[in-house]
mmCIF file of C-alpha atoms and ligand atoms in Angstrom:
data_model
loop_
_atom_site.group_PDB
_atom_site.id
_atom_site.type_symbol
_atom_site.label_atom_id
_atom_site.label_comp_id
_atom_site.label_asym_id
_atom_site.label_seq_id
_atom_site.Cartn_x
_atom_site.Cartn_y
_atom_site.Cartn_z
ATOM 1 C CA MET A 871 0.000 0.000 0.000
ATOM 2 C CA LYS A 872 1.422 3.341 -1.030
ATOM 3 C CA LYS A 873 -1.588 5.427 -0.010
ATOM 4 C CA ILE A 874 -3.203 5.743 3.426
ATOM 5 C CA VAL A 875 -6.603 4.128 3.994
ATOM 6 C CA ILE A 876 -8.553 4.868 7.160
ATOM 7 C CA ALA A 877 -11.768 3.120 8.203
ATOM 8 C CA ASN A 878 -14.068 5.303 10.281
ATOM 9 C CA TRP A 879 -16.652 2.925 11.721
ATOM 10 C CA LYS A 880 -18.468 5.785 13.478
ATOM 11 C CA MET A 881 -21.054 4.428 15.977
ATOM 12 C CA ASN A 882 -21.369 1.056 14.261
ATOM 13 C CA ALA A 883 -20.224 -2.537 14.978
ATOM 14 C CA ASP A 884 -20.333 -4.894 17.952
ATOM 15 C CA THR A 885 -18.242 -7.846 19.108
ATOM 16 C CA ALA A 886 -19.692 -10.407 16.696
ATOM 17 C CA PHE A 887 -19.432 -7.974 13.749
ATOM 18 C CA SER A 888 -15.798 -7.135 14.562
ATOM 19 C CA LEU A 889 -14.684 -10.769 14.860
ATOM 20 C CA ASP A 890 -16.479 -11.753 11.670
ATOM 21 C CA TYR A 891 -15.025 -8.724 9.860
ATOM 22 C CA ALA A 892 -11.455 -9.553 10.947
ATOM 23 C CA GLN A 893 -11.855 -13.109 9.702
ATOM 24 C CA LYS A 894 -13.231 -12.031 6.336
ATOM 25 C CA LEU A 895 -10.691 -9.261 5.758
ATOM 26 C CA LYS A 896 -7.757 -11.535 6.621
ATOM 27 C CA THR A 897 -8.938 -13.985 3.969
ATOM 28 C CA LEU A 898 -9.438 -11.208 1.413
ATOM 29 C CA LEU A 899 -6.054 -9.598 2.084
ATOM 30 C CA LEU A 900 -4.021 -12.811 2.021
ATOM 31 C CA PRO A 901 -1.050 -12.818 2.019
ATOM 32 C CA PHE A 902 -1.285 -9.973 4.480
ATOM 33 C CA ALA A 903 1.349 -8.188 6.502
ATOM 34 C CA HIS A 904 0.950 -5.342 8.968
ATOM 35 C CA ASP A 905 0.655 -2.093 7.047
ATOM 36 C CA SER A 906 0.916 1.136 8.992
ATOM 37 C CA ASN A 907 -0.927 2.901 6.152
ATOM 38 C CA LEU A 908 -4.091 0.923 6.982
ATOM 39 C CA ILE A 909 -5.835 2.285 10.070
ATOM 40 C CA PHE A 910 -9.109 1.130 11.632
ATOM 41 C CA CYS A 911 -10.964 3.546 13.911
ATOM 42 C CA PRO A 912 -13.699 1.641 15.771
ATOM 43 C CA PRO A 913 -15.932 2.952 18.583
ATOM 44 C CA PHE A 914 -14.019 3.137 21.905
ATOM 45 C CA PRO A 915 -15.428 -0.115 23.429
ATOM 46 C CA TYR A 916 -14.010 -2.202 20.556
ATOM 47 C CA ILE A 917 -10.496 -0.779 20.443
ATOM 48 C CA THR A 918 -8.964 -3.631 22.437
ATOM 49 C CA LEU A 919 -10.856 -6.256 20.458
ATOM 50 C CA LEU A 920 -9.603 -4.764 17.190
ATOM 51 C CA LYS A 921 -6.109 -4.398 18.581
ATOM 52 C CA GLN A 922 -6.123 -8.161 19.295
ATOM 53 C CA ASN A 923 -7.718 -9.251 16.039
ATOM 54 C CA PHE A 924 -6.575 -6.659 13.469
ATOM 55 C CA ASN A 925 -3.034 -6.099 14.759
ATOM 56 C CA SER A 926 -1.456 -8.418 12.191
ATOM 57 C CA PHE A 927 -2.582 -6.239 9.296
ATOM 58 C CA SER A 928 -3.537 -2.758 10.513
ATOM 59 C CA SER A 929 -2.990 0.079 12.964
ATOM 60 C CA ILE A 930 -5.787 1.179 15.290
ATOM 61 C CA GLY A 931 -7.039 4.677 16.035
ATOM 62 C CA GLY A 932 -9.729 6.428 18.073
ATOM 63 C CA GLN A 933 -12.517 8.577 16.629
ATOM 64 C CA ASN A 934 -12.124 11.395 19.156
ATOM 65 C CA CYS A 935 -10.415 12.236 22.442
ATOM 66 C CA HIS A 936 -10.662 14.834 25.197
ATOM 67 C CA HIS A 937 -8.063 17.582 25.325
ATOM 68 C CA LYS A 938 -7.073 16.860 28.951
ATOM 69 C CA SER A 939 -5.140 13.729 29.861
ATOM 70 C CA SER A 940 -7.265 12.894 32.949
ATOM 71 C CA GLY A 941 -9.699 14.440 35.413
ATOM 72 C CA ALA A 942 -13.355 14.946 36.296
ATOM 73 C CA PHE A 943 -14.785 14.741 32.773
ATOM 74 C CA THR A 944 -17.519 12.123 32.985
ATOM 75 C CA GLY A 945 -17.969 10.127 29.810
ATOM 76 C CA GLU A 946 -14.796 11.368 28.159
ATOM 77 C CA VAL A 947 -11.758 9.445 26.891
ATOM 78 C CA SER A 948 -8.270 10.976 26.789
ATOM 79 C CA ALA A 949 -5.483 10.691 24.255
ATOM 80 C CA ARG A 950 -3.413 9.062 27.005
ATOM 81 C CA MET A 951 -6.026 6.304 27.328
ATOM 82 C CA LEU A 952 -6.042 5.711 23.581
ATOM 83 C CA GLN A 953 -2.261 5.491 23.591
ATOM 84 C CA ASP A 954 -2.420 3.107 26.559
ATOM 85 C CA LEU A 955 -4.741 0.814 24.562
ATOM 86 C CA GLY A 956 -2.277 0.683 21.690
ATOM 87 C CA CYS A 957 -3.801 3.268 19.371
ATOM 88 C CA THR A 958 -1.421 5.123 17.074
ATOM 89 C CA HIS A 959 -3.883 7.622 15.562
ATOM 90 C CA VAL A 960 -6.985 9.611 16.467
ATOM 91 C CA ILE A 961 -9.561 11.293 14.229
ATOM 92 C CA LEU A 962 -10.259 14.840 15.457
ATOM 93 C CA GLY A 963 -12.744 17.517 14.453
ATOM 94 C CA HIS A 964 -14.868 15.229 12.304
ATOM 95 C CA SER A 965 -17.775 17.269 10.946
ATOM 96 C CA GLU A 966 -20.246 15.102 12.885
ATOM 97 C CA ARG A 967 -18.480 16.113 16.113
ATOM 98 C CA ARG A 968 -18.271 19.746 15.035
ATOM 99 C CA GLN A 969 -22.016 19.626 14.259
ATOM 100 C CA TYR A 970 -23.510 17.472 17.037
ATOM 101 C CA ASN A 971 -20.987 18.150 19.817
ATOM 102 C CA HIS A 972 -20.339 21.798 18.970
ATOM 103 C CA GLU A 973 -16.587 21.305 18.638
ATOM 104 C CA THR A 974 -14.857 24.492 17.589
ATOM 105 C CA ASN A 975 -11.545 24.892 15.773
ATOM 106 C CA GLU A 976 -10.015 25.923 19.090
ATOM 107 C CA ILE A 977 -11.150 22.707 20.824
ATOM 108 C CA VAL A 978 -9.902 20.636 17.893
ATOM 109 C CA ARG A 979 -6.493 22.287 18.177
ATOM 110 C CA LEU A 980 -6.305 21.587 21.929
ATOM 111 C CA LYS A 981 -7.244 17.966 21.282
ATOM 112 C CA ALA A 982 -4.603 17.699 18.562
ATOM 113 C CA GLU A 983 -1.964 19.094 20.900
ATOM 114 C CA SER A 984 -2.964 16.592 23.583
ATOM 115 C CA ALA A 985 -2.840 13.718 21.070
ATOM 116 C CA LEU A 986 0.608 14.783 19.885
ATOM 117 C CA SER A 987 1.904 15.006 23.436
ATOM 118 C CA GLU A 988 0.836 11.356 23.924
ATOM 119 C CA GLY A 989 2.592 10.278 20.730
ATOM 120 C CA LEU A 990 -0.605 9.819 18.700
ATOM 121 C CA ILE A 991 -0.944 11.063 15.130
ATOM 122 C CA PRO A 992 -4.028 13.302 14.867
ATOM 123 C CA ILE A 993 -6.145 13.041 11.718
ATOM 124 C CA ILE A 994 -7.608 16.545 11.630
ATOM 125 C CA CYS A 995 -10.823 16.864 9.618
ATOM 126 C CA VAL A 996 -11.847 19.975 7.732
ATOM 127 C CA GLY A 997 -14.539 20.651 5.155
ATOM 128 C CA GLU A 998 -17.175 23.112 4.036
ATOM 129 C CA ASN A 999 -20.969 22.709 4.008
ATOM 130 C CA LEU A 1000 -23.131 23.005 0.904
ATOM 131 C CA THR A 1001 -24.115 26.618 1.576
ATOM 132 C CA ASP A 1002 -20.452 27.625 1.803
ATOM 133 C CA ARG A 1003 -19.624 25.722 -1.378
ATOM 134 C CA GLU A 1004 -22.504 27.258 -3.318
ATOM 135 C CA ALA A 1005 -21.572 30.738 -2.101
ATOM 136 C CA GLY A 1006 -18.010 30.217 -3.380
ATOM 137 C CA ASN A 1007 -16.577 30.213 0.152
ATOM 138 C CA ALA A 1008 -15.312 26.616 0.323
ATOM 139 C CA LYS A 1009 -11.623 27.459 0.124
ATOM 140 C CA SER A 1010 -11.713 30.306 2.638
ATOM 141 C CA ILE A 1011 -13.691 28.181 5.148
ATOM 142 C CA VAL A 1012 -11.256 25.267 4.862
ATOM 143 C CA LEU A 1013 -8.181 27.491 5.147
ATOM 144 C CA GLU A 1014 -9.689 29.164 8.219
ATOM 145 C CA GLN A 1015 -10.312 25.739 9.772
ATOM 146 C CA LEU A 1016 -6.692 24.794 9.083
ATOM 147 C CA GLN A 1017 -5.381 28.031 10.514
ATOM 148 C CA ASP A 1018 -7.343 27.627 13.749
ATOM 149 C CA SER A 1019 -7.424 23.818 14.192
ATOM 150 C CA LEU A 1020 -3.799 22.885 13.489
ATOM 151 C CA PRO A 1021 -1.206 22.939 16.262
ATOM 152 C CA THR A 1022 1.020 25.930 15.741
ATOM 153 C CA ASN A 1023 4.253 23.949 15.890
ATOM 154 C CA ARG A 1024 5.146 21.817 12.916
ATOM 155 C CA ALA A 1025 4.184 18.297 13.951
ATOM 156 C CA SER A 1026 3.286 14.896 12.604
ATOM 157 C CA TYR A 1027 -0.386 14.894 11.679
ATOM 158 C CA MET A 1028 -2.706 14.155 8.790
ATOM 159 C CA ILE A 1029 -5.409 16.357 7.292
ATOM 160 C CA ALA A 1030 -8.681 14.865 6.054
ATOM 161 C CA TYR A 1031 -10.631 17.047 3.631
ATOM 162 C CA GLU A 1032 -14.251 15.972 3.916
ATOM 163 C CA PRO A 1033 -16.864 18.249 2.317
ATOM 164 C CA LEU A 1034 -19.955 17.903 4.524
ATOM 165 C CA TRP A 1035 -22.289 17.537 1.556
ATOM 166 C CA ALA A 1036 -20.371 14.427 0.442
ATOM 167 C CA ILE A 1037 -20.397 12.576 3.774
ATOM 168 C CA GLY A 1038 -22.773 9.612 3.829
ATOM 169 C CA THR A 1039 -24.778 11.093 0.962
ATOM 170 C CA GLY A 1040 -23.499 9.106 -1.991
ATOM 171 C CA VAL A 1041 -22.578 12.453 -3.594
ATOM 172 C CA VAL A 1042 -18.839 12.480 -4.079
ATOM 173 C CA ALA A 1043 -16.988 15.715 -4.827
ATOM 174 C CA SER A 1044 -15.865 15.931 -8.448
ATOM 175 C CA LEU A 1045 -12.254 15.089 -9.260
ATOM 176 C CA GLY A 1046 -11.741 18.764 -10.117
ATOM 177 C CA GLU A 1047 -13.162 19.950 -6.789
ATOM 178 C CA ILE A 1048 -10.979 17.485 -4.879
ATOM 179 C CA ALA A 1049 -7.871 18.423 -6.895
ATOM 180 C CA GLU A 1050 -8.429 22.133 -6.339
ATOM 181 C CA MET A 1051 -8.986 21.867 -2.577
ATOM 182 C CA HIS A 1052 -6.092 19.458 -2.010
ATOM 183 C CA ALA A 1053 -3.756 21.756 -3.961
ATOM 184 C CA SER A 1054 -4.887 24.679 -1.776
ATOM 185 C CA ILE A 1055 -4.352 22.713 1.446
ATOM 186 C CA HIS A 1056 -0.932 21.558 0.255
ATOM 187 C CA ALA A 1057 0.040 25.129 -0.634
ATOM 188 C CA TYR A 1058 -1.148 26.332 2.791
ATOM 189 C CA LEU A 1059 0.939 23.705 4.618
ATOM 190 C CA MET A 1060 4.025 24.544 2.555
ATOM 191 C CA ASP A 1061 3.514 28.223 3.144
ATOM 192 C CA VAL A 1062 3.003 28.005 6.923
ATOM 193 C CA PHE A 1063 5.128 25.009 7.900
ATOM 194 C CA GLY A 1064 7.493 24.677 4.957
ATOM 195 C CA ALA A 1065 6.722 20.966 4.714
ATOM 196 C CA PRO A 1066 3.783 18.827 3.579
ATOM 197 C CA SER A 1067 1.564 16.569 5.688
ATOM 198 C CA PRO A 1068 -0.509 13.722 4.278
ATOM 199 C CA ILE A 1069 -3.857 15.010 2.975
ATOM 200 C CA LEU A 1070 -6.699 12.483 2.737
ATOM 201 C CA TYR A 1071 -10.048 12.804 1.007
ATOM 202 C CA GLY A 1072 -13.273 11.602 2.642
ATOM 203 C CA GLY A 1073 -16.933 11.629 1.653
ATOM 204 C CA SER A 1074 -18.771 8.785 -0.092
ATOM 205 C CA VAL A 1075 -15.560 6.975 -1.077
ATOM 206 C CA THR A 1076 -16.374 3.523 -2.480
ATOM 207 C CA GLU A 1077 -14.622 0.754 -4.375
ATOM 208 C CA LYS A 1078 -15.890 2.431 -7.557
ATOM 209 C CA ASN A 1079 -14.260 5.843 -7.100
ATOM 210 C CA ALA A 1080 -11.299 5.189 -4.732
ATOM 211 C CA ASP A 1081 -8.817 4.472 -7.502
ATOM 212 C CA GLU A 1082 -9.403 7.681 -9.467
ATOM 213 C CA ILE A 1083 -9.571 9.805 -6.308
ATOM 214 C CA MET A 1084 -6.238 8.449 -5.064
ATOM 215 C CA LYS A 1085 -4.590 9.252 -8.402
ATOM 216 C CA ILE A 1086 -5.249 12.997 -7.932
ATOM 217 C CA ASP A 1087 -2.208 15.131 -7.052
ATOM 218 C CA HIS A 1088 -1.852 15.731 -3.291
ATOM 219 C CA VAL A 1089 -4.396 13.047 -2.391
ATOM 220 C CA ASP A 1090 -2.385 10.822 -0.075
ATOM 221 C CA GLY A 1091 -5.214 8.498 0.837
ATOM 222 C CA VAL A 1092 -8.870 8.194 1.825
ATOM 223 C CA LEU A 1093 -10.981 8.301 4.977
ATOM 224 C CA VAL A 1094 -13.849 5.887 4.494
ATOM 225 C CA GLY A 1095 -17.084 5.689 6.490
ATOM 226 C CA GLY A 1096 -19.950 3.565 5.155
ATOM 227 C CA ALA A 1097 -17.905 1.518 2.681
ATOM 228 C CA SER A 1098 -15.422 0.515 5.404
ATOM 229 C CA LEU A 1099 -18.151 -1.540 7.120
ATOM 230 C CA LYS A 1100 -18.230 -4.087 4.290
ATOM 231 C CA PRO A 1101 -15.034 -6.193 4.208
ATOM 232 C CA ASP A 1102 -15.374 -7.224 0.551
ATOM 233 C CA ILE A 1103 -15.880 -3.603 -0.577
ATOM 234 C CA PHE A 1104 -13.209 -2.233 1.755
ATOM 235 C CA ALA A 1105 -10.666 -4.820 0.568
ATOM 236 C CA GLN A 1106 -11.096 -3.414 -2.953
ATOM 237 C CA ILE A 1107 -10.413 0.126 -1.685
ATOM 238 C CA ILE A 1108 -7.300 -1.178 0.083
ATOM 239 C CA GLY A 1109 -6.326 -2.860 -3.186
ATOM 240 C CA ALA A 1110 -6.630 0.463 -5.028
ATOM 241 C CA ALA A 1111 -4.238 2.038 -2.515
HETATM 242 P P1 PGA B 1783 -18.730 8.220 4.280
HETATM 243 O O1 PGA B 1783 -18.129 8.897 5.602
HETATM 244 O O2 PGA B 1783 -17.613 7.477 3.599
HETATM 245 O O3 PGA B 1783 -19.811 7.296 4.767
HETATM 246 O O4 PGA B 1783 -19.264 9.308 3.414
HETATM 247 C C1 PGA B 1783 -16.853 9.459 5.595
HETATM 248 C C2 PGA B 1783 -16.560 10.073 6.940
HETATM 249 O O5 PGA B 1783 -17.475 10.660 7.548
HETATM 250 O O6 PGA B 1783 -15.425 9.997 7.441
#
């Protein structure tokens, strides 16, 4: 695998699903070897199960973390805990968290800093909504999110560009729209940090479009939601990478 492929299971799966999935994917990926460019992000309760059953072929990440390492924050999970469970990555600032949990750019940046201090690689999500896109503001919104969500020191993280109107809708951004936004994000990173970071695309990625999306300049991989829940489909996306 040359490109990065991340499975975001969101609030899906259970024990039986995870065990069955591991079995099926191992068969489909044979001969498999651990690939650090393949990362599964299950719900918190299944991290250990995936660590035990997916470790031979993939890395494991969380879908969120709190920005403090411990304390009186009922219901929260810290980056330190994810690291302790063997995670190497954590998705931060996903649009569903920005929307339903009111996460701001500032909170996302604090979370990213906490993740980095625990040795995790943050996967920082950015993306515009349909109103912004139609008003011609997509680029300025995304650059503002980058400016305010990224840790100020140059660090090891990934960016996931996920236009909100393409997430879970079956509407994928056009190759031109993806190319244009990824070029802008790349230029921003070079300008501010003087070095690139991996930039992934997410939003209705399937086995049918993954190959052409990953051939676009500055697309270093894909963040996959719905299609990552089907081992036979996901194996084809991994194959394209
Ligand atoms: P989707 O989700 O592939 O189901 O559109 C992507 C994501 O939200 O990360």
